[in-house]
Coordinates of N, CA and C in Angstrom, one line a residue:
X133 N -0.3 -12.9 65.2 CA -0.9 -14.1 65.6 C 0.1 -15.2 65.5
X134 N 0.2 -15.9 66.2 CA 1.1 -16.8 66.6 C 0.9 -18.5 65.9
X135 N 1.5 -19.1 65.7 CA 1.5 -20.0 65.1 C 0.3 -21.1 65.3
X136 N 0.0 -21.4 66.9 CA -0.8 -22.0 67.6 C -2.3 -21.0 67.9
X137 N -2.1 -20.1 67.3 CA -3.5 -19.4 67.3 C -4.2 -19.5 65.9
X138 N -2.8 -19.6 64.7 CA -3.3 -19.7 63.3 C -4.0 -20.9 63.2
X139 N -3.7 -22.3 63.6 CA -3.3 -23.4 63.8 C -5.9 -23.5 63.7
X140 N -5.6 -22.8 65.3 CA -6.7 -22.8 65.9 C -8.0 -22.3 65.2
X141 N -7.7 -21.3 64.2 CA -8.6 -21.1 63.3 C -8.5 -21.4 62.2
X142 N -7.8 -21.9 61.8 CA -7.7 -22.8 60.5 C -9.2 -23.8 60.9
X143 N -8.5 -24.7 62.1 CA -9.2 -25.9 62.6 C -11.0 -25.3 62.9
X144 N -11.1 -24.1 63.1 CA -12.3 -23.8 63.7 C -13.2 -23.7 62.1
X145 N -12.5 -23.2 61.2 CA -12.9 -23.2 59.6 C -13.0 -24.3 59.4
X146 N -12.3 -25.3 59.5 CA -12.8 -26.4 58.9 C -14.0 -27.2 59.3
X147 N -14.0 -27.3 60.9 CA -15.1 -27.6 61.5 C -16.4 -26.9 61.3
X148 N -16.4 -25.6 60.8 CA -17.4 -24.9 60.3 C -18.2 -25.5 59.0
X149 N -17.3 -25.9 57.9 CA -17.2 -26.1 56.8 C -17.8 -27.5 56.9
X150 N -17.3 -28.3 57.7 CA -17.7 -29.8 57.6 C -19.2 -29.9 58.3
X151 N -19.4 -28.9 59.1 CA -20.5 -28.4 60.0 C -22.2 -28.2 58.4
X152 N -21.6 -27.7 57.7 CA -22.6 -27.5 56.7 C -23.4 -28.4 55.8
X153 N -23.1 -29.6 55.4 CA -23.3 -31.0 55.2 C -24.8 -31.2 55.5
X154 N -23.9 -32.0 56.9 CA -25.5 -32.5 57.5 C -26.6 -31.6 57.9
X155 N -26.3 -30.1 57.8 CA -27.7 -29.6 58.3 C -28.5 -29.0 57.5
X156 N -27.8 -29.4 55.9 CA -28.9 -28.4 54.6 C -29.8 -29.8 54.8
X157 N -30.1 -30.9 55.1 CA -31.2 -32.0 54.8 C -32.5 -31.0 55.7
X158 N -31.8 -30.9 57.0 CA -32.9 -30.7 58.2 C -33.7 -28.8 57.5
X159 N -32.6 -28.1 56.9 CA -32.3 -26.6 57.0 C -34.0 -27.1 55.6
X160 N -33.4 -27.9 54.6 CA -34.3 -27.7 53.7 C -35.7 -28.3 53.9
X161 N -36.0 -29.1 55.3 CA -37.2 -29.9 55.3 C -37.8 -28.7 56.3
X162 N -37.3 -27.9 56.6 CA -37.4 -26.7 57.6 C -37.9 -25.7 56.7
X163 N -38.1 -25.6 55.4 CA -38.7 -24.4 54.9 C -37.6 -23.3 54.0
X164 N -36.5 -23.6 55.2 CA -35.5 -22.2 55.1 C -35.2 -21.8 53.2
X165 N -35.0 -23.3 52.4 CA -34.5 -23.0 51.1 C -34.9 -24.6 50.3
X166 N -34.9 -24.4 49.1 CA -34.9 -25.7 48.6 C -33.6 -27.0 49.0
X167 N -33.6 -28.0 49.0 CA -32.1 -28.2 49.2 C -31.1 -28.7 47.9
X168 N -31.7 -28.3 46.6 CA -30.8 -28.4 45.5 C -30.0 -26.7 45.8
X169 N -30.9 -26.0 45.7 CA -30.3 -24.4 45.6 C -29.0 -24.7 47.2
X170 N -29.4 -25.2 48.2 CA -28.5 -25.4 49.4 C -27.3 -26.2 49.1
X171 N -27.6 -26.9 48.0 CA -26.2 -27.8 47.7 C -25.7 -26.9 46.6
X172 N -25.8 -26.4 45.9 CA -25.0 -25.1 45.2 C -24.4 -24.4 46.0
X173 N -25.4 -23.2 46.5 CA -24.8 -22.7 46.9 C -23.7 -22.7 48.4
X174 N -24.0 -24.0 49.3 CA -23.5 -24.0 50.1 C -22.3 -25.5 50.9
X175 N -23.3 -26.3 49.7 CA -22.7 -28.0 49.8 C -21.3 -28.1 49.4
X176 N -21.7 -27.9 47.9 CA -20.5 -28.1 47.1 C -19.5 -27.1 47.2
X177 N -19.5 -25.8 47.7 CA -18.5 -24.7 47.9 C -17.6 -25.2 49.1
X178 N -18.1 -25.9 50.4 CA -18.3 -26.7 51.4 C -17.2 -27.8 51.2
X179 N -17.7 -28.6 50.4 CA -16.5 -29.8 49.9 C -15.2 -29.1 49.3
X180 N -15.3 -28.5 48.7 CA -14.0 -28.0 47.7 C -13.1 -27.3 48.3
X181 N -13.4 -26.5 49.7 CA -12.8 -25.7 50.7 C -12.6 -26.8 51.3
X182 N -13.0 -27.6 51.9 CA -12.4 -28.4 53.3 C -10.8 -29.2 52.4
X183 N -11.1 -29.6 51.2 CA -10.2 -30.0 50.4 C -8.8 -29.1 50.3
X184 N -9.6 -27.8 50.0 CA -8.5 -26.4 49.3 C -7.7 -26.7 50.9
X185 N -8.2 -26.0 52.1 CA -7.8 -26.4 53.4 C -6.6 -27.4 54.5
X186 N -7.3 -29.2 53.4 CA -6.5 -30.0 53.7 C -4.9 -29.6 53.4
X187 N -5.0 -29.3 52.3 CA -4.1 -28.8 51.1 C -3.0 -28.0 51.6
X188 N -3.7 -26.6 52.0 CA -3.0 -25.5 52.6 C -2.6 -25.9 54.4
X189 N -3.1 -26.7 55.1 CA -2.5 -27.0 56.2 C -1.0 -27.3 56.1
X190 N -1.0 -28.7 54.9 CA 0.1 -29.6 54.6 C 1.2 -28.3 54.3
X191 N 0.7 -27.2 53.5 CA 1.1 -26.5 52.8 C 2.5 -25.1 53.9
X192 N 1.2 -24.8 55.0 CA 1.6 -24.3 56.3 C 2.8 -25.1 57.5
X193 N 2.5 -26.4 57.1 CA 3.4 -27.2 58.1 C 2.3 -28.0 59.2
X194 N 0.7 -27.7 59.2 CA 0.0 -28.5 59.9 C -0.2 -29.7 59.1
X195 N 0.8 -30.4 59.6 CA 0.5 -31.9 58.8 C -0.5 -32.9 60.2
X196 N -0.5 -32.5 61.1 CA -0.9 -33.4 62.1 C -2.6 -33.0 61.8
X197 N -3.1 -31.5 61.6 CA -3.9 -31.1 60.8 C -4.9 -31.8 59.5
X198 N -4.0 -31.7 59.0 CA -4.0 -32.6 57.7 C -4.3 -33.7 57.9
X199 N -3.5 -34.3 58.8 CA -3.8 -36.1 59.3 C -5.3 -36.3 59.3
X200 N -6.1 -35.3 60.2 CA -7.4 -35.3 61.1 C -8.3 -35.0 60.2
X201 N -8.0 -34.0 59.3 CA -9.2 -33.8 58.1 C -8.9 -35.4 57.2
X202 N -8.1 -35.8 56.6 CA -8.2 -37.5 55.9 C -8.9 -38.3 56.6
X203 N -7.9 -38.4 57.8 CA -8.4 -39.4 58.6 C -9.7 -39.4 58.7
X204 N -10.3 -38.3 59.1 CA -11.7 -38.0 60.0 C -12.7 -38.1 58.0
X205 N -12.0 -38.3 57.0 CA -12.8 -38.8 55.9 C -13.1 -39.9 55.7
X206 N -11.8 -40.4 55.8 CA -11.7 -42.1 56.0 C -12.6 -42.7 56.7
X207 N -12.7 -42.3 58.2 CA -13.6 -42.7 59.2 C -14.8 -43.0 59.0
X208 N -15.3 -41.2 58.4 CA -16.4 -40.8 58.0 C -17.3 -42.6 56.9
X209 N -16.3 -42.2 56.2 CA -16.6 -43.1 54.8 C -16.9 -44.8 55.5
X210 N -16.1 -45.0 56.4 CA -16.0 -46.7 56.8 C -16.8 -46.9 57.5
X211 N -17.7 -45.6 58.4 CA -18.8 -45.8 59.3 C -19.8 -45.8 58.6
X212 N -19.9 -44.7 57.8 CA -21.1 -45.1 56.7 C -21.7 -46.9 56.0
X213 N -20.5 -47.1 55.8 CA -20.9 -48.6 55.8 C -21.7 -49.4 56.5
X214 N -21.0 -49.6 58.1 CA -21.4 -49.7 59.0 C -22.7 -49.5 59.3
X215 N -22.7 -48.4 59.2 CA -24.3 -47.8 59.2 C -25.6 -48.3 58.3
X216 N -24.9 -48.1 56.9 CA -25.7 -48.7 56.0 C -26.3 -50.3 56.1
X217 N -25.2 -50.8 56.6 CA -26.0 -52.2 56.7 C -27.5 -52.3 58.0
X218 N -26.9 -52.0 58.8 CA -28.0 -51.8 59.8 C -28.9 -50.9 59.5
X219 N -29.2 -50.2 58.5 CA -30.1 -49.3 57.9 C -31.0 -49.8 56.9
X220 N -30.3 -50.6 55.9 CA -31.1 -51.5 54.8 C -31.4 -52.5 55.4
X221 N -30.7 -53.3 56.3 CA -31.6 -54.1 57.1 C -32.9 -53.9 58.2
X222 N -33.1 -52.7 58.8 CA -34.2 -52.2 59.0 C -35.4 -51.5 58.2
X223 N -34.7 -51.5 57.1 CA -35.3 -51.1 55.9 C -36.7 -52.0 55.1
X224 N -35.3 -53.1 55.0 CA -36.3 -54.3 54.5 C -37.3 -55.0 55.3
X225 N -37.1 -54.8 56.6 CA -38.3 -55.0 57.5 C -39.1 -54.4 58.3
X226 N -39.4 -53.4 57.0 CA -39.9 -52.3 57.4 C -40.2 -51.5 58.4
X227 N -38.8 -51.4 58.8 CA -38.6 -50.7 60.3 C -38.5 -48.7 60.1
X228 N -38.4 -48.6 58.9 CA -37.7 -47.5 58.1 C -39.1 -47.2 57.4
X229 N -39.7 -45.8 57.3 CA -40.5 -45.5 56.4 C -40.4 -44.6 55.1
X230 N -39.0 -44.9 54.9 CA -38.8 -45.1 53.0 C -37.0 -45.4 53.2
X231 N -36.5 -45.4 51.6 CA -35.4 -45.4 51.4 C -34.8 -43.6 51.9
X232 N -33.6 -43.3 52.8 CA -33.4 -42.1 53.2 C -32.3 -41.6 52.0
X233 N -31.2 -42.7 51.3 CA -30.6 -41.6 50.3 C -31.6 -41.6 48.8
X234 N -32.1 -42.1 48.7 CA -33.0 -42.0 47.4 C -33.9 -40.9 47.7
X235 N -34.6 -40.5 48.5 CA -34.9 -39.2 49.0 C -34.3 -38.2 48.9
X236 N -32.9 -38.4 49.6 CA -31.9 -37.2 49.4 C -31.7 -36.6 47.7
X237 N -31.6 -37.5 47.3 CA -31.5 -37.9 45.7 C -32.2 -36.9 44.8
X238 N -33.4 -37.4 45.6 CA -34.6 -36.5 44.8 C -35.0 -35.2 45.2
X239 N -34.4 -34.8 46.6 CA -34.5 -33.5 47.0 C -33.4 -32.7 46.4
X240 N -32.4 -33.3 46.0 CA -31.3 -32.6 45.8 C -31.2 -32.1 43.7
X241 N -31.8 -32.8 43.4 CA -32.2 -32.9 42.1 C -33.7 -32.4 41.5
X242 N -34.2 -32.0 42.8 CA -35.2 -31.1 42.7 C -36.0 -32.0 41.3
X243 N -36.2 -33.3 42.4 CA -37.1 -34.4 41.4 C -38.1 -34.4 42.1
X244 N -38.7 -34.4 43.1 CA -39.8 -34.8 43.9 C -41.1 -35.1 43.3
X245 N -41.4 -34.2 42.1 CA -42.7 -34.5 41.4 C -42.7 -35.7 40.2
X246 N -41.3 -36.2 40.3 CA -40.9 -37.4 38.8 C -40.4 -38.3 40.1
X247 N -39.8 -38.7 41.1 CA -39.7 -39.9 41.5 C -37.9 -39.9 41.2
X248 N -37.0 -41.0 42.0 CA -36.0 -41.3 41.7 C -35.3 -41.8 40.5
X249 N -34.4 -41.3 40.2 CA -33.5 -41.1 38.8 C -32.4 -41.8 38.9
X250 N -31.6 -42.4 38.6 CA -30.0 -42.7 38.1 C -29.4 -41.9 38.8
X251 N -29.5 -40.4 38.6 CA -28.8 -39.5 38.4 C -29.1 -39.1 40.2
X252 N -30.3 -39.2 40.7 CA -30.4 -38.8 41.9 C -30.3 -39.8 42.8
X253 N -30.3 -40.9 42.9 CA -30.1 -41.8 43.6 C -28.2 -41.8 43.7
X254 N -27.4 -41.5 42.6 CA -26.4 -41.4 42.7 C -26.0 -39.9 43.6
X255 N -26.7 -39.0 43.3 CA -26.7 -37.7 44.2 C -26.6 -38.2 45.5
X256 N -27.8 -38.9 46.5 CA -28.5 -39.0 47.1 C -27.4 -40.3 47.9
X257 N -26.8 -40.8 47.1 CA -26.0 -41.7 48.2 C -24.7 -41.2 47.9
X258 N -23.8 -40.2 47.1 CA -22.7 -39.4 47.3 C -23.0 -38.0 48.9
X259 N -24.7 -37.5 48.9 CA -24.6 -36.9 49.7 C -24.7 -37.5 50.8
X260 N -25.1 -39.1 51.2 CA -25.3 -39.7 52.6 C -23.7 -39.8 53.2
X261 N -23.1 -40.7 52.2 CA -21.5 -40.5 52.5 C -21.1 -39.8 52.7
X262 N -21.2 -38.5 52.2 CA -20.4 -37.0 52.4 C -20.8 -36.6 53.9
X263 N -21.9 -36.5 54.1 CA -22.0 -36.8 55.5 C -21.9 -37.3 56.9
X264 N -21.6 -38.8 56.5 CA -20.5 -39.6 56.7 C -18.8 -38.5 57.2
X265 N -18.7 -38.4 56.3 CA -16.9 -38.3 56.1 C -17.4 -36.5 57.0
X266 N -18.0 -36.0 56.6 CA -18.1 -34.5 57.5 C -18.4 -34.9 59.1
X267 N -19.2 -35.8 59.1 CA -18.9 -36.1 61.1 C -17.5 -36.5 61.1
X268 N -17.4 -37.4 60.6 CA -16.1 -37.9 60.9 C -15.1 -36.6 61.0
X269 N -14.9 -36.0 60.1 CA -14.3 -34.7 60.2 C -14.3 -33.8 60.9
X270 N -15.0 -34.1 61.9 CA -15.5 -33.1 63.3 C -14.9 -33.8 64.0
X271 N -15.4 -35.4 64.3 CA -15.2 -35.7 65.0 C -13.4 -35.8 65.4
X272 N -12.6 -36.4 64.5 CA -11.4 -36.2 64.4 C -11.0 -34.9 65.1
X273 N -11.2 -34.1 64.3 CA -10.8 -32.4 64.8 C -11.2 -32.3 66.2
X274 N -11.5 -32.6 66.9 CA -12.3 -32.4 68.0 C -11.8 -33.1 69.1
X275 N -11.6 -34.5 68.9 CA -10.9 -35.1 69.9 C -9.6 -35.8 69.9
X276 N -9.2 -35.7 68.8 CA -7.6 -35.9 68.0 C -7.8 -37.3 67.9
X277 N -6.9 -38.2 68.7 CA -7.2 -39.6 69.1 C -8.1 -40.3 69.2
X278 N -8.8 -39.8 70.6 CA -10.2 -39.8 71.0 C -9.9 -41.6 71.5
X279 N -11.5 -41.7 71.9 CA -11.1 -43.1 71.9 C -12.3 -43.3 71.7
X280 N -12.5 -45.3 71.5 CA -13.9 -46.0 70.7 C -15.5 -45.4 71.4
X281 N -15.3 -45.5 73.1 CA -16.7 -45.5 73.2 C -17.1 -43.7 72.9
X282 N -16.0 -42.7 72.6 CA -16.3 -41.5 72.3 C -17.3 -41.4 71.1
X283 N -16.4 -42.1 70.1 CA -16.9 -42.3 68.9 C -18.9 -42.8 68.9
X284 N -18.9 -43.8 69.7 CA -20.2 -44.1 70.2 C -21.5 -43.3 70.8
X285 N -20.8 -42.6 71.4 CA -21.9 -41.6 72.4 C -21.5 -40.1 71.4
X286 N -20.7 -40.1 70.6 CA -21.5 -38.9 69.5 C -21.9 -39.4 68.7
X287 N -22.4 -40.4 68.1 CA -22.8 -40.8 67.0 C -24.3 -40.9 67.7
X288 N -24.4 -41.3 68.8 CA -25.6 -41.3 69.8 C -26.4 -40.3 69.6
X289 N -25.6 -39.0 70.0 CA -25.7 -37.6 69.6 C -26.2 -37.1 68.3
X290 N -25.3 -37.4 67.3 CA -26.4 -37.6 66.0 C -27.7 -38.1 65.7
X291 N -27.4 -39.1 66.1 CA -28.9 -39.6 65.9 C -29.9 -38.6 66.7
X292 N -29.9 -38.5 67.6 CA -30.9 -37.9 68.6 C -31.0 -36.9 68.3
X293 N -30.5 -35.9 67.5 CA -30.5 -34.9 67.0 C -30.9 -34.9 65.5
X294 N -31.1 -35.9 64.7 CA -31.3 -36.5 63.5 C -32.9 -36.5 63.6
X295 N -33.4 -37.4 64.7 CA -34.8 -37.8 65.2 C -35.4 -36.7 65.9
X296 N -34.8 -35.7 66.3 CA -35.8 -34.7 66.9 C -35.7 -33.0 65.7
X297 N -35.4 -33.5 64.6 CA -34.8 -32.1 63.9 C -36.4 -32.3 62.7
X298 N -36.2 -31.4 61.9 CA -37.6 -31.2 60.8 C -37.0 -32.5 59.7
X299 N -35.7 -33.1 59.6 CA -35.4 -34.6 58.9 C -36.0 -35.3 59.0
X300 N -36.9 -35.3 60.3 CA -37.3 -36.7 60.8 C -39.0 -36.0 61.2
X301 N -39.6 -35.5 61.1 CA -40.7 -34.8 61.6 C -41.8 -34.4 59.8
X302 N -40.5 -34.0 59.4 CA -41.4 -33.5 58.0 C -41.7 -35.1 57.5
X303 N -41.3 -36.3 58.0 CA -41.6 -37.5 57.2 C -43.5 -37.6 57.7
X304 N -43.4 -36.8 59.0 CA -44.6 -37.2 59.7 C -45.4 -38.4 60.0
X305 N -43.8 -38.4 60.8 CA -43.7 -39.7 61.6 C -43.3 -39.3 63.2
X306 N -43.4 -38.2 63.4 CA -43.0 -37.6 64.8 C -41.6 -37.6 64.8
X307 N -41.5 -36.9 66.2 CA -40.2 -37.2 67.0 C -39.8 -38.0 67.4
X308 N -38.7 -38.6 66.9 CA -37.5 -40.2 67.4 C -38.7 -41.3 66.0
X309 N -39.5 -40.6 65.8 CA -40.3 -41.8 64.7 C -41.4 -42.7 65.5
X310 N -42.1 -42.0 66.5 CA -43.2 -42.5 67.5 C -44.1 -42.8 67.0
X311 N -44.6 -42.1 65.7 CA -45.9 -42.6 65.1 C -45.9 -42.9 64.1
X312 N -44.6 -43.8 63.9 CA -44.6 -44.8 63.1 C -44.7 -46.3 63.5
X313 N -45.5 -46.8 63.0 CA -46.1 -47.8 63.4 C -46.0 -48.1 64.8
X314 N -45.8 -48.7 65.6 CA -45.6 -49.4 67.3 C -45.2 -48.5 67.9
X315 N -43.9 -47.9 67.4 CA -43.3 -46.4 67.7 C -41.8 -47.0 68.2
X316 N -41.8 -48.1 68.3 CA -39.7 -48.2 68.6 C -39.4 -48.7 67.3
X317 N -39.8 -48.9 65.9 CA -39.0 -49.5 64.9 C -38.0 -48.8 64.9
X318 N -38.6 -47.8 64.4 CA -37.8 -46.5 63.1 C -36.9 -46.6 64.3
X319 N -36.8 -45.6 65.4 CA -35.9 -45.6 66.8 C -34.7 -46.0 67.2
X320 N -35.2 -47.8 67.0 CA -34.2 -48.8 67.3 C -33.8 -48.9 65.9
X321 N -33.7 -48.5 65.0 CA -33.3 -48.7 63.9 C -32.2 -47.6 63.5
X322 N -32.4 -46.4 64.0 CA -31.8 -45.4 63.7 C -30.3 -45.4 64.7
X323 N -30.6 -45.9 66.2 CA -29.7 -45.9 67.2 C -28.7 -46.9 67.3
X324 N -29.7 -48.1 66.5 CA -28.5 -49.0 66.0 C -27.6 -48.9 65.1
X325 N -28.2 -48.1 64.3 CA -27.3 -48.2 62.6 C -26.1 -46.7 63.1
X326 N -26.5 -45.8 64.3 CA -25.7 -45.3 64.5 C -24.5 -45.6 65.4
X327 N -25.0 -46.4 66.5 CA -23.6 -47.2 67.2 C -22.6 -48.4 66.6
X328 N -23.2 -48.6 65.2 CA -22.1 -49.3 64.5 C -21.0 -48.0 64.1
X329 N -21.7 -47.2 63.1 CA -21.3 -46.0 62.6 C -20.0 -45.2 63.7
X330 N -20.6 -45.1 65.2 CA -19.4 -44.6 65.8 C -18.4 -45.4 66.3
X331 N -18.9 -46.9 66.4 CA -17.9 -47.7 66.5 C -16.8 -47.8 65.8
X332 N -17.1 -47.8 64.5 CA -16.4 -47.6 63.1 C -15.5 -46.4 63.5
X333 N -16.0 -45.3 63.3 CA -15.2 -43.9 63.2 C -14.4 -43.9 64.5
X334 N -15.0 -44.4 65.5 CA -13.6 -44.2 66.6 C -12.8 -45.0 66.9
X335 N -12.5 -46.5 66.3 CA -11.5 -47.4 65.9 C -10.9 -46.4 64.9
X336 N -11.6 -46.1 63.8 CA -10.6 -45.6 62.8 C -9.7 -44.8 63.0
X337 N -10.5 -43.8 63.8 CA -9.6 -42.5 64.4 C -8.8 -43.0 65.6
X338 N -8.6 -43.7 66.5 CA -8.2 -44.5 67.4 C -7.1 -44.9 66.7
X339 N -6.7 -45.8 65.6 CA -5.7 -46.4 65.2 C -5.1 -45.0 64.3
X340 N -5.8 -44.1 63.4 CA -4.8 -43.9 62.6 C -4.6 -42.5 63.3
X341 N -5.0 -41.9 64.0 CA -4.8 -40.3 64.4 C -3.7 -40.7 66.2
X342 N -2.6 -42.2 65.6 CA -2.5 -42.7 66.5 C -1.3 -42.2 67.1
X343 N -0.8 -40.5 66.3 CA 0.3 -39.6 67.1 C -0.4 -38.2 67.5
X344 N -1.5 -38.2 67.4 CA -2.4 -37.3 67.8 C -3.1 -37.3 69.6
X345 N -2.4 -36.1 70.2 CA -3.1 -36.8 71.4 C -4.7 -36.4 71.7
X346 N -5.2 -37.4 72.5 CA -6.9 -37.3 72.3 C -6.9 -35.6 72.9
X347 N -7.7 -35.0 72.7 CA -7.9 -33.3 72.5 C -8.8 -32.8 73.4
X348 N -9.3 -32.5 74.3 CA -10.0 -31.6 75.2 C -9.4 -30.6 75.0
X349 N -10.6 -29.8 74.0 CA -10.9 -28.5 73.6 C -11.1 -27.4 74.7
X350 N -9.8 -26.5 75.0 CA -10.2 -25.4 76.0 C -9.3 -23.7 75.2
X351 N -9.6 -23.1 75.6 CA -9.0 -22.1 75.6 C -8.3 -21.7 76.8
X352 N -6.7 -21.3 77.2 CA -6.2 -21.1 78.5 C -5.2 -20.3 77.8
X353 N -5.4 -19.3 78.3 CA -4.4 -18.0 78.1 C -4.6 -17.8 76.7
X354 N -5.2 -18.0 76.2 CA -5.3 -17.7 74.3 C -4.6 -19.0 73.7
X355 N -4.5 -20.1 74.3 CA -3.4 -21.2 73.4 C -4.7 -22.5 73.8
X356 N -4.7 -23.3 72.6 CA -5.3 -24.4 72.2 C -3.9 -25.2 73.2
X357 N -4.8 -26.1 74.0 CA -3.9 -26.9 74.7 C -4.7 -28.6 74.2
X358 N -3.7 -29.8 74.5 CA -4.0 -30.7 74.7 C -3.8 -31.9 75.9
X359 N -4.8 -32.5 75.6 CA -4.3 -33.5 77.0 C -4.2 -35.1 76.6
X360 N -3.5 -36.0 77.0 CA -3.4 -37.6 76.4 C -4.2 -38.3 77.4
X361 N -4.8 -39.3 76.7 CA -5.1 -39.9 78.0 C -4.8 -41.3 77.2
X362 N -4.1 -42.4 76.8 CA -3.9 -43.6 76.3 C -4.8 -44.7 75.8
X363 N -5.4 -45.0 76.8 CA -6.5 -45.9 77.1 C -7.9 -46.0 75.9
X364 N -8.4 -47.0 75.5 CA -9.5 -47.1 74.4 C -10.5 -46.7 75.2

C-alpha cells in the first residue's frame, strides 16, 4: 500500500471516528441504547482515538493531516459559539422547547428521573461542543480549504438532518419542530443558529487550512486526488 492510499485510510478512520459524536444523541432517542452506556462505550473511545490518530499522522509525516483534524477542532469549537448565541437567544424567547445541552447532560448521566446536576450540565455542554469540533472535523477532512459558503450549506445540512432525525421528534414537537407552537419558531431558530455556526467553521478552515488545497473527494485509479479552486 502506497503512501497516498495509507494517507486515505487513515483519513477515512478519522472521519468515521468523528462520524460517532453526533449520532449517539439521535441513536439514543431512537431506542437503539441508552445514551450514557453510548458514551462509554462508543463517545469516549471515539475522542481518545481521533486524538491517538492526530498524534500518529504527525508521527507518519501527514502533518497536512494533522493540520485538518486541529484545525477542523478549532473550527468545530469557534462555531459552537456562534451557534450558541443564536440558540440562547431563541431560547429565551421561547422559540426553543427546552434547554438542548442540559438535556444532553441528563441523558448522558443517566439523570432523567432527578433533573439537571452540576455534574450533567457540565457533561451536557462538553458533549454539545464535542460535537461542534467532530463536524468541524469532517468538515475540514473533506474539503481541505473549502471555502465560507461551503461551510454554510453543510451546516444547513446538519440542521435538516438534526430536525428530521428521532433528536428532534422524540421532543414531540414533530419534524423541523412544526408542532411547536406556530410551527416556524423552533425552525427558524435552529437554521439560524446553524448558518452562524458554518460561517464560523468555514472562515476558520478558510484561513487556517490555508496550504491545503480545497478537496473534491474522488477516487481515480486507486489515488485520492485534489483540486484548488482559490476563491471564498
Amino acid at each position: 500500500m502506497n503512501q497516498e492510499k495509507k494517507k486515505l485510510v487513515l483519513l477515512a478512520f478519522v472521519l468515521l471516528l468523528a462520524g460517532i459524536s453526533p449520532n449517539i444523541f439521535p441513536a439514543a432517542q431512537s431506542g437503539i441504547a441508552s445514551m450514557s452506556s453510548l458514551a462509554v462505550v462508543l463517545l469516549i473511545p471515539s475522542v481518545v482515538l481521533i486524538f491517538i490518530l492526530a498524534i500518529l499522522s504527525q508521527a507518519l509525516g501527514y502533518n497536512d493531516l494533522r493540520k485538518q483534524i486541529l484545525n477542523g477542532i478549532l473550527a468545530g469549537l469557534a462555531g459552537t459559539v456562534g451557534l450558541e448565541i443564536i440558540r440562547e437567544i431563541g431560547f429565551h424567547m421561547g422559540a426553543m422547547p427546552g434547554d438542548m445541552p442540559k438535556l444532553l447532560g441528563v441523558l448522558l448521566l443517566n439523570r432523567f428521573a432527578y433533573g439537571p446536576s452540576f455534574w450533567s450540565n457540565v457533561a451536557g455542554w462538553s458533549y454539545h461542543f464535542w460535537n461542534g469540533a467532530a463536524f468541524g472535523i469532517i468538515f475540514s477532512l473533506i474539503v481541505g480549504r473549502g471555502k465560507i459558503w461551503m461551510g454554510i450549506v453543510y451546516a444547513l445540512l446538519i440542521a435538516t438532518g438534526f430536525m428530521v432525525s428521532p433528536a428532534t421528534t422524540s421532543l414531540g414537537i414533530g419534524m423541523f419542530g412544526l408542532h411547536f407552537k406556530v410551527g416556524y419558531q423552533f425552525l427558524t431558530t435552529v437554521y439560524l443558529a446553524h448558518i452562524a455556526f458554518g460561517s464560523i467553521v468555514g472562515l476558520v478552515i478558510y484561513k487556517r487550512n490555508r496550504n491545503i488545497p480545497n478537496r473534491i473527494v474522488r477516487i481515480k485509479n486507486g489515488v485520492l486526488t485534489h483540486e484548488t479552486n482559490p476563491g471564498i
